Coordinates of N, CA and C in Angstrom, one line a residue:
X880 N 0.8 -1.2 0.0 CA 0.0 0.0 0.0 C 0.9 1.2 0.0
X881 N 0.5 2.5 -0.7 CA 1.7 3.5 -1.0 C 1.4 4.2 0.2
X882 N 2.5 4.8 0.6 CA 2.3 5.7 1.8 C 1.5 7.2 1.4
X883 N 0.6 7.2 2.3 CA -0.8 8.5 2.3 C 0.0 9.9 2.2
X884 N -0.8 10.9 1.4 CA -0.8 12.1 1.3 C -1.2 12.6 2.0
X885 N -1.3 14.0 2.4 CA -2.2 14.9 2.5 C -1.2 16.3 2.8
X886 N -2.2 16.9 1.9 CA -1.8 18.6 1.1 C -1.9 19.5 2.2
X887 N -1.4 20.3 2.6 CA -1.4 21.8 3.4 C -1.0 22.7 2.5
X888 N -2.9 23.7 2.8 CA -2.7 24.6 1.5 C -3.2 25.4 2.2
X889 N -3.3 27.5 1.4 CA -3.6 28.1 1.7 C -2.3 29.2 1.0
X890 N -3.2 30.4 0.6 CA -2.3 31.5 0.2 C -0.9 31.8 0.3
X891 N 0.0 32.6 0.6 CA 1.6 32.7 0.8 C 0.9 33.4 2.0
X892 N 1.7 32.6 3.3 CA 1.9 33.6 4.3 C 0.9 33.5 4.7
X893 N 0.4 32.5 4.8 CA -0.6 32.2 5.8 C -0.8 31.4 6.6
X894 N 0.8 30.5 6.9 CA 1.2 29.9 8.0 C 1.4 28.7 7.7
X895 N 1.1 28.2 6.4 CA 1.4 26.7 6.2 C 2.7 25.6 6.9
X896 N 3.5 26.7 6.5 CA 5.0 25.8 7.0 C 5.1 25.9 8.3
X897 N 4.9 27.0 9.2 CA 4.6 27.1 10.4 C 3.7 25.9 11.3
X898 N 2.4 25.4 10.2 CA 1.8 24.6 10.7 C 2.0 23.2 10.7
X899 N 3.0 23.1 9.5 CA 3.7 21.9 9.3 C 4.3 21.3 10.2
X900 N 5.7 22.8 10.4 CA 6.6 22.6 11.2 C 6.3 21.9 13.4
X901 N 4.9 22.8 13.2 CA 3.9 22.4 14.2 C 3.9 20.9 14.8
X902 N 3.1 20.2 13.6 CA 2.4 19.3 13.6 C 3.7 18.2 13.6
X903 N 4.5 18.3 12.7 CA 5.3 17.0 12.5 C 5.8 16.4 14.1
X904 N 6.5 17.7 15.1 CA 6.6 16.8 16.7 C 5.5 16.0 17.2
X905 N 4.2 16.7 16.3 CA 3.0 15.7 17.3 C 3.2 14.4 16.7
X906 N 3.0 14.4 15.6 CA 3.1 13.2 14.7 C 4.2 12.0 15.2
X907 N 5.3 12.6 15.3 CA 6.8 11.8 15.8 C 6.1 11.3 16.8
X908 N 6.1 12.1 18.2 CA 6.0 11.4 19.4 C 4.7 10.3 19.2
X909 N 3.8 10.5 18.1 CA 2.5 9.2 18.1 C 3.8 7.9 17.3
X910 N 4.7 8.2 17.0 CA 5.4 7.2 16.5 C 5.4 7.2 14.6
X911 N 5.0 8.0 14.5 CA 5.1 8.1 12.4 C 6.2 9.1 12.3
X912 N 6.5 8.4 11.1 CA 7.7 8.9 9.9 C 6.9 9.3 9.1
X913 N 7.6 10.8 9.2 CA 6.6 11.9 8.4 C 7.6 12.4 7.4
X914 N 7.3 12.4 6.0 CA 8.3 12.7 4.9 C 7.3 14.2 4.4
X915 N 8.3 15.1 4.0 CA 7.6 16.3 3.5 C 7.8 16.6 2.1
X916 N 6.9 17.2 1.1 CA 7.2 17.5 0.2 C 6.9 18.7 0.0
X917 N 7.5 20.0 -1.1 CA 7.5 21.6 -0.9 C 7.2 21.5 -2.2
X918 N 5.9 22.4 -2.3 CA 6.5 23.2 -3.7 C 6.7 24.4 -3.9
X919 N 7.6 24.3 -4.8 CA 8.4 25.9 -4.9 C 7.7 26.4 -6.5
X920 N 6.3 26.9 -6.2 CA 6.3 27.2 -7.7 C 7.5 28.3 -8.2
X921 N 7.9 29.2 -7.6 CA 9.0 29.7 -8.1 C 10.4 28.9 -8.7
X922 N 10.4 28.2 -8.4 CA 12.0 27.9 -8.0 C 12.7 27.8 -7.4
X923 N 13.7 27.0 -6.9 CA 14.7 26.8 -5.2 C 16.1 26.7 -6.4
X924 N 17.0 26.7 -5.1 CA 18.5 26.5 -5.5 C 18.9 26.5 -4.0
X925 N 18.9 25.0 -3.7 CA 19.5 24.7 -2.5 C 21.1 24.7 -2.3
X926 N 22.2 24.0 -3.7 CA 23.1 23.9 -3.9 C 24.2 25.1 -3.6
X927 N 25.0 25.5 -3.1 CA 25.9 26.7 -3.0 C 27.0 26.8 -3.9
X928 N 27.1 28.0 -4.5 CA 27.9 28.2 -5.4 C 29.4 28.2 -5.2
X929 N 30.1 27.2 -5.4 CA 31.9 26.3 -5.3 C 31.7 25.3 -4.6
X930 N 30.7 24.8 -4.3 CA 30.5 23.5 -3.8 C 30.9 22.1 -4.7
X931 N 31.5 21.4 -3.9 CA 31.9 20.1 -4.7 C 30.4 20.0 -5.6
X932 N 29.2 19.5 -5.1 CA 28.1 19.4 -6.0 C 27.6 20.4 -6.7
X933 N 27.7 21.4 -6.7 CA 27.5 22.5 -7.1 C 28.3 22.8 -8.8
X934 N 29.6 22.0 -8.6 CA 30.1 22.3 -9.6 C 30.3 20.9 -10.9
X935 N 30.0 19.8 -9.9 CA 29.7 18.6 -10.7 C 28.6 19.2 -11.1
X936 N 27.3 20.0 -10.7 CA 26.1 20.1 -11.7 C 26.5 21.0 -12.7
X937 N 27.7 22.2 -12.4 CA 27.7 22.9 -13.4 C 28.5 22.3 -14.6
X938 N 29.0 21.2 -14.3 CA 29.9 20.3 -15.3 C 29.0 19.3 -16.6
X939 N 27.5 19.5 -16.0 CA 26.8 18.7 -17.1 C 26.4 17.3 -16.2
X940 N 26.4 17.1 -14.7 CA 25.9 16.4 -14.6 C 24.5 16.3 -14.3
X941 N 23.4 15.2 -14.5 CA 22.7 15.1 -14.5 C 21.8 15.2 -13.2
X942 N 22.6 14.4 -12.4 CA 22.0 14.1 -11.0 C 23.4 14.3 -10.6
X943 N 23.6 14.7 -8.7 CA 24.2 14.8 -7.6 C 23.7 14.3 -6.6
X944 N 24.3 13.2 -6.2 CA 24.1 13.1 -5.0 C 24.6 12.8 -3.6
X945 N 24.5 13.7 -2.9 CA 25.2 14.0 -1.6 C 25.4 12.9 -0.7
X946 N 26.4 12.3 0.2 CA 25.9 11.4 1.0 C 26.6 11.6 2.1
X947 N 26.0 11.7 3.7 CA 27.2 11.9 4.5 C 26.3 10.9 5.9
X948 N 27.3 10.7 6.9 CA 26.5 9.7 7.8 C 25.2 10.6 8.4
X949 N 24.1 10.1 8.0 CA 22.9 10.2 8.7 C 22.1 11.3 7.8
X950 N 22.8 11.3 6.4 CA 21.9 12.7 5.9 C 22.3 12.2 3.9
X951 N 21.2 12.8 3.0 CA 21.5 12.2 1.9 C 20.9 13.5 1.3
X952 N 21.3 14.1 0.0 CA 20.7 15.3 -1.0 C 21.1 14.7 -2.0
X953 N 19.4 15.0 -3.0 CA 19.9 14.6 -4.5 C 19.4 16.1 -5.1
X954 N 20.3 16.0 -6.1 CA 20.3 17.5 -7.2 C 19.9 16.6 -8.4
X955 N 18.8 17.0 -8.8 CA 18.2 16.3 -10.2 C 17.9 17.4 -11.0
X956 N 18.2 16.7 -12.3 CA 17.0 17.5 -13.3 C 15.8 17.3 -13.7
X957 N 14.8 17.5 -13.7 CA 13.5 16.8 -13.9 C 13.2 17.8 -15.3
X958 N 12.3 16.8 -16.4 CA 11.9 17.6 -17.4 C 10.8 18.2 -17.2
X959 N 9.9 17.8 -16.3 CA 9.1 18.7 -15.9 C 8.2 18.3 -14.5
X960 N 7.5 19.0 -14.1 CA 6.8 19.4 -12.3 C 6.8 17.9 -12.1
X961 N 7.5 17.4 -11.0 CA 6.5 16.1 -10.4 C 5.3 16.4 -9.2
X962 N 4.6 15.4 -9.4 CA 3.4 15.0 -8.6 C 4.0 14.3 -7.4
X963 N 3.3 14.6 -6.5 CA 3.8 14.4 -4.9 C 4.2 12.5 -5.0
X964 N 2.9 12.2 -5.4 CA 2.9 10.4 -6.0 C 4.4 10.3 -6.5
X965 N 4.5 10.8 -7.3 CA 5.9 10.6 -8.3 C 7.4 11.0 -7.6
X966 N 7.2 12.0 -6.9 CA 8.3 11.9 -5.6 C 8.5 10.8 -5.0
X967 N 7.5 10.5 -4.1 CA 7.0 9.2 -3.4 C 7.7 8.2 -4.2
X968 N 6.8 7.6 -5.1 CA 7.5 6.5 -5.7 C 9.0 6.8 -6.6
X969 N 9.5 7.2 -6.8 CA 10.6 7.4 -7.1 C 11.9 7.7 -6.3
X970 N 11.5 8.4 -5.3 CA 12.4 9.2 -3.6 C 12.4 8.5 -2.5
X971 N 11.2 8.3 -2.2 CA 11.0 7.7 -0.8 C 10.2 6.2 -0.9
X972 N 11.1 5.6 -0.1 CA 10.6 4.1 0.8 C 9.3 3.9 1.5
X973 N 9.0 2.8 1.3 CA 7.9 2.2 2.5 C 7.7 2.7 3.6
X974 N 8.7 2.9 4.2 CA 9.0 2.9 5.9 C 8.5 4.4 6.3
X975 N 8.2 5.0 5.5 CA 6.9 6.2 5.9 C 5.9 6.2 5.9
X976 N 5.4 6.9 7.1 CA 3.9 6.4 7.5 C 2.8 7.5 6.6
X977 N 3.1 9.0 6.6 CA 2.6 9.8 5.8 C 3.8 10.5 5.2
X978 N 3.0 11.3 4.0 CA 3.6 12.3 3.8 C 3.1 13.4 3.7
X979 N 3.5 14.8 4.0 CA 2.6 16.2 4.2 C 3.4 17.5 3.0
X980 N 2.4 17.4 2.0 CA 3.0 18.1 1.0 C 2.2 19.4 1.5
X981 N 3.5 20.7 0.8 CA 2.7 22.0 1.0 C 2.9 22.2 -0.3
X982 N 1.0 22.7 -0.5 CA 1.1 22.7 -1.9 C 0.5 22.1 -2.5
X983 N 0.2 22.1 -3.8 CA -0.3 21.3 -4.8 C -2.3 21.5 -4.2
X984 N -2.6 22.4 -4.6 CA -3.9 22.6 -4.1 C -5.0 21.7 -5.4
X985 N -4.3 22.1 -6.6 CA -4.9 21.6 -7.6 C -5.3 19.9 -7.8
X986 N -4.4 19.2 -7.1 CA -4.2 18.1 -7.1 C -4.8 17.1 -6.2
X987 N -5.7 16.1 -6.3 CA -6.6 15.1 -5.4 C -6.2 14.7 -4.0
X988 N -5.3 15.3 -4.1 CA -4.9 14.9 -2.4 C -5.9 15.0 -1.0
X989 N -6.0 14.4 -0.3 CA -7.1 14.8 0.7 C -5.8 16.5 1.3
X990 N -6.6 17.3 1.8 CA -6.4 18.8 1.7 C -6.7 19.0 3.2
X991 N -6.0 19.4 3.3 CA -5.8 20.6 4.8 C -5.7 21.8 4.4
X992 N -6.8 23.3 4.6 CA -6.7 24.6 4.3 C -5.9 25.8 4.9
X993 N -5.7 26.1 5.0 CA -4.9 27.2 6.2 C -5.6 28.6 5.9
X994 N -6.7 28.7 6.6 CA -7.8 30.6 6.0 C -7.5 31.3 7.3
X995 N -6.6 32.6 6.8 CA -6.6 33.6 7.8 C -7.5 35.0 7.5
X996 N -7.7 35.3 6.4 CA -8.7 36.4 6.3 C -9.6 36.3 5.3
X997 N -9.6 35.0 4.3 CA -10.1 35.2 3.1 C -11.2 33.8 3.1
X998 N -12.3 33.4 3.8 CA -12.5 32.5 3.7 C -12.9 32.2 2.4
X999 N -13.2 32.7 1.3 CA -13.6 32.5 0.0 C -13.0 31.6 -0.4
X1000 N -11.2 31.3 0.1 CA -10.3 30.2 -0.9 C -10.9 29.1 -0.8
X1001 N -11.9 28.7 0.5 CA -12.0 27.4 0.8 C -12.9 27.0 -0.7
X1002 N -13.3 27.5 -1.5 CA -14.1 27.0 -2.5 C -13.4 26.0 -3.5
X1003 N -11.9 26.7 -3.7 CA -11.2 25.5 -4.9 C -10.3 24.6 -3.8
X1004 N -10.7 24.3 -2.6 CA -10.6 23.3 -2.2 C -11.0 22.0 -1.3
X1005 N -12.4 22.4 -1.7 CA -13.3 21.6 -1.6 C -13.6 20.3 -1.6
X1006 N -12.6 19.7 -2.9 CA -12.3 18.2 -3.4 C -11.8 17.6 -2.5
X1007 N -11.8 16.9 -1.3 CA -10.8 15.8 -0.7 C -10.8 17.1 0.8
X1008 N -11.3 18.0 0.8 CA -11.3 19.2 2.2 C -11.1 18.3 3.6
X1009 N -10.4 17.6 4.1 CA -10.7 17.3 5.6 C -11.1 18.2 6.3
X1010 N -10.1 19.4 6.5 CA -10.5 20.2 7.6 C -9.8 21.6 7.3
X1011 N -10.4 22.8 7.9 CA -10.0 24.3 7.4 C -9.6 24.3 9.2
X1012 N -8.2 25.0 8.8 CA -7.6 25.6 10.0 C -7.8 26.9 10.3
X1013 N -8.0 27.7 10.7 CA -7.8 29.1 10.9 C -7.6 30.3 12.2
X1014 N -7.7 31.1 12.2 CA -7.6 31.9 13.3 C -9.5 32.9 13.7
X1015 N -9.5 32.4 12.6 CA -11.1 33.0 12.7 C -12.6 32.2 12.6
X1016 N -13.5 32.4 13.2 CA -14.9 31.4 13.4 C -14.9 31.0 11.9
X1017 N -15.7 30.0 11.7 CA -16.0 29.5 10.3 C -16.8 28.4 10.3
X1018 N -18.4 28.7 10.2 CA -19.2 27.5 10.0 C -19.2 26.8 8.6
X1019 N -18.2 25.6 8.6 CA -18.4 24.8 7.4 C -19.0 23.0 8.1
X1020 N -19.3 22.4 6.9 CA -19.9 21.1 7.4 C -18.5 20.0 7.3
X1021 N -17.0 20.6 7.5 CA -16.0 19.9 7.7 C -15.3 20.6 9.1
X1022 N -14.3 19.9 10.0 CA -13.9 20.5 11.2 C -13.3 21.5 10.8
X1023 N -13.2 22.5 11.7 CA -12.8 23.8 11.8 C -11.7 23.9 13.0
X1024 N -10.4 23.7 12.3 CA -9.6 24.1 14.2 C -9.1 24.9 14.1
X1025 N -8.8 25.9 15.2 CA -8.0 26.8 15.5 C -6.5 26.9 15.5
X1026 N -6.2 27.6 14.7 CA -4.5 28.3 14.1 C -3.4 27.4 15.3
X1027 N -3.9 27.3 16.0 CA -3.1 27.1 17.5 C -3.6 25.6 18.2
X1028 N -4.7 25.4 17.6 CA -4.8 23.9 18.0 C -4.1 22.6 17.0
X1029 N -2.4 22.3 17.2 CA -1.6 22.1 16.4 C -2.1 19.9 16.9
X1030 N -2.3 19.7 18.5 CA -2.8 18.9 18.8 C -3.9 18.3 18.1
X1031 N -4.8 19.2 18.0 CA -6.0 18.6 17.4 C -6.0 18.6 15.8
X1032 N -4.9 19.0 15.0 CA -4.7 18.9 13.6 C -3.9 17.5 13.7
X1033 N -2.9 17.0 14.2 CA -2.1 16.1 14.4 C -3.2 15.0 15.0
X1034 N -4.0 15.2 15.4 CA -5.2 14.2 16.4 C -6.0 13.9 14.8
X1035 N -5.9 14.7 14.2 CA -7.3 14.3 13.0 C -6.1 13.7 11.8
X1036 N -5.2 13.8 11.6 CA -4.5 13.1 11.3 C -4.6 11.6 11.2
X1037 N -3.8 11.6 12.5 CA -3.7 10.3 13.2 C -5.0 9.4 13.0
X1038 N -6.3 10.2 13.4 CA -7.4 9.2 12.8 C -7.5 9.2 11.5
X1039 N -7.3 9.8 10.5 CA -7.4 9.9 9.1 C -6.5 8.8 8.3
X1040 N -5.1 8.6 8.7 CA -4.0 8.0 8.6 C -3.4 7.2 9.8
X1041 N -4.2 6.3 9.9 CA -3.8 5.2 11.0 C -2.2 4.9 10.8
X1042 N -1.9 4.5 12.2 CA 0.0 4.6 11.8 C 0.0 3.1 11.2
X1043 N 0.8 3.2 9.8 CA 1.3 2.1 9.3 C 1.9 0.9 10.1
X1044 N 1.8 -0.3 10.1 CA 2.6 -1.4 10.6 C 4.1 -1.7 9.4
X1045 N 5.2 -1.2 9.6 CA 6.2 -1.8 8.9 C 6.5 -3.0 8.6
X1046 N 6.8 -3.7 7.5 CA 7.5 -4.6 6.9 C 7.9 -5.5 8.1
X1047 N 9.2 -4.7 8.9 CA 10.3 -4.9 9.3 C 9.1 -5.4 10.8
X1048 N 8.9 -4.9 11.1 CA 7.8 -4.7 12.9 C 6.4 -5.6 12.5
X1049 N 6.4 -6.4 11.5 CA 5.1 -7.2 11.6 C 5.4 -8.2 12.4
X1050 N 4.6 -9.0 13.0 CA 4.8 -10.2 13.4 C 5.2 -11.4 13.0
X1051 N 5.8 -12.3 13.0 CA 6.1 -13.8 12.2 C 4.9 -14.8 12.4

């Protein structure tokens, strides 16, 4: 079974990463491996300029990748946008229980909203909507928590995405 999505979305600057960054200690201490995926509609450039990888990419290599004990970076080219799915199966292993992409509003993923002043966004994301976070009242017929209730986002989670049993930790 592929390891579960679910999208954290909402305008720029309206606390997504903040909420992310939130939620993932809840998540840990319930015991899940939580993988994140960003989108940068702009663009990133993680790599530093005179860096050993930095200059293998400027050499024409295709891919870089980093390896050092306990930490791994790949510098790819992709011909065009991947889908969170397509990370997943291509990037990441089994052994993750969810993964929490910011981003991709357009895309089927079940959806977490983040409305600080505009509730109107909640319309184009409606498709797969679990729940709208915010800082302000909002009667919708999905849960509504508060900016600051990081527990109770990580609680609707956890019931949404029961923790995986690993490969490795099943029983014989």
């Amino acid at each position: 079974m592929p390891v579960p999505i679910v999208s954290f979305i909402g305008r720029s600057n309206s606390g997504k990463t903040t909420l992310i960054e939130r939620v993932i200690p809840e998540l840990v201490r319930a015991g899940y491996r939580v993988a994140t995926v960003k989108h940068a509609g702009h663009g990133f450039d993680l790599d530093t300029e005179g860096k050993d990888s930095w200059r293998h990419k400027r050499a024409g290599a295709a891919s870089v990748v980093v390896v050092s004990k306990g930490s791994l970076a790949l510098f790819a080219d992709v011909s065009e946008q991947l889908k969170v799915e397509e990370v997943r199966d291509r990037f990441l292993d089994a052994s993750y229980d969810l993964i929490i992409a910011e981003g991709w509003k357009s895309e089927g993923y079940p959806k977490i909203i983040i409305v600080r002043d505009q509730p109107g966004e909640i319309a184009y994301a409606s498709d797969g909507l679990l729940a709208v976070v915010s800082d302000k009242p909002i009667n919708l017929p999905v849960p509504v928590l508060h900016l600051d209730d990081v527990a109770g986002v990580a609680a609707l989670l956890i019931k949404q995405f029961p923790l995986r049993r690993r490969e490795h930790e099943r029983e014989v």
